[in-house]
Steps between C-alpha positions, in 0.01 A plus 500: 500500500380879431858598495590227239185619286611855531842420394373305197288787389794733522696277292228467241465886513862553430514251213177688341677826537821371317284355233317820447848690479621248259194531279542879508847490390419251235230722359718810529764308290245375248316824454783761517832339441417235252223684312713501169551115524395367169545118556760465201792271540839658558612378148183669340567809685863525379405432151242782514748745661770418256266570227391833607787743414505856369746770466492810715489842337470453141691815462766413757841470396569219743254272347481280824310183494262466793370154580169543691493302833877456479591152407646434845636683797864394363416684177351800627787566783825423313645838416527545113338166429486412127281228368626132552641369174380148598146650544427348838440643837742399780438560861738704695419325826630148389839528625711180467581418873785303416710818501452518877744226530768716388451784753807618677878464435551286184798418257554562128314186384179570706462842352542369150235236589255768616556698174447212285217383676336856454550462137353150478194627697460795248456246229175360631191684595444413863759675728531869513793672321668619831722808506871461566725758638885455487724662753864548492519309150355503167496876488245502794220440264127470598295262251130530500248349255317735292322262259809425257597157587798471288652829631437361876670175421790661325568745787503208758727304278741809481488518874560126523817539274634782729475282826866443616657267757418614867233529767159642434212584716140415364203685648148575411284822470110427566210683365145493601540577882764224505286227337713418194845527370547762233860541475835280558788698602860370445781676669860406447704501821 
């Protein structure tokens, strides 16, 4: 009976130690990590961030526009980013997973479907404007979205027009330690 009571107290002690560690981690997070948390909703925070803009270096000949707090990770990391003409903020991680069905060796019609689907996705504001690289056709072009939706759509349409009969290989390049697709690679065989 004494062994059962000792074992019971060991379990209670172990649970208390775990609760104390959990409380310390929670206190650390609240006091150190989240100390700047203001309790605003995400929508209110976006409005506040988008309204706070200034130009760097009033004497600078570049006159670049800086958005404090960077509207999103997508806007701050896309090289040569220009302001969206539709004035919304898309998420670079919202990849349309329907493209994954086309991975591997595909024919002419499948490649055209992928490119048309990319154009259709770019007309909305949910899916990311995924980069496309053409190998062995279409002048080996690499199309990346830089904020100008019309130019992005026109480049993909021009690539679509250059697709010829034959077999193609569709593959993907990943970003964020392999957590999301950031480029579709189409190679003509």
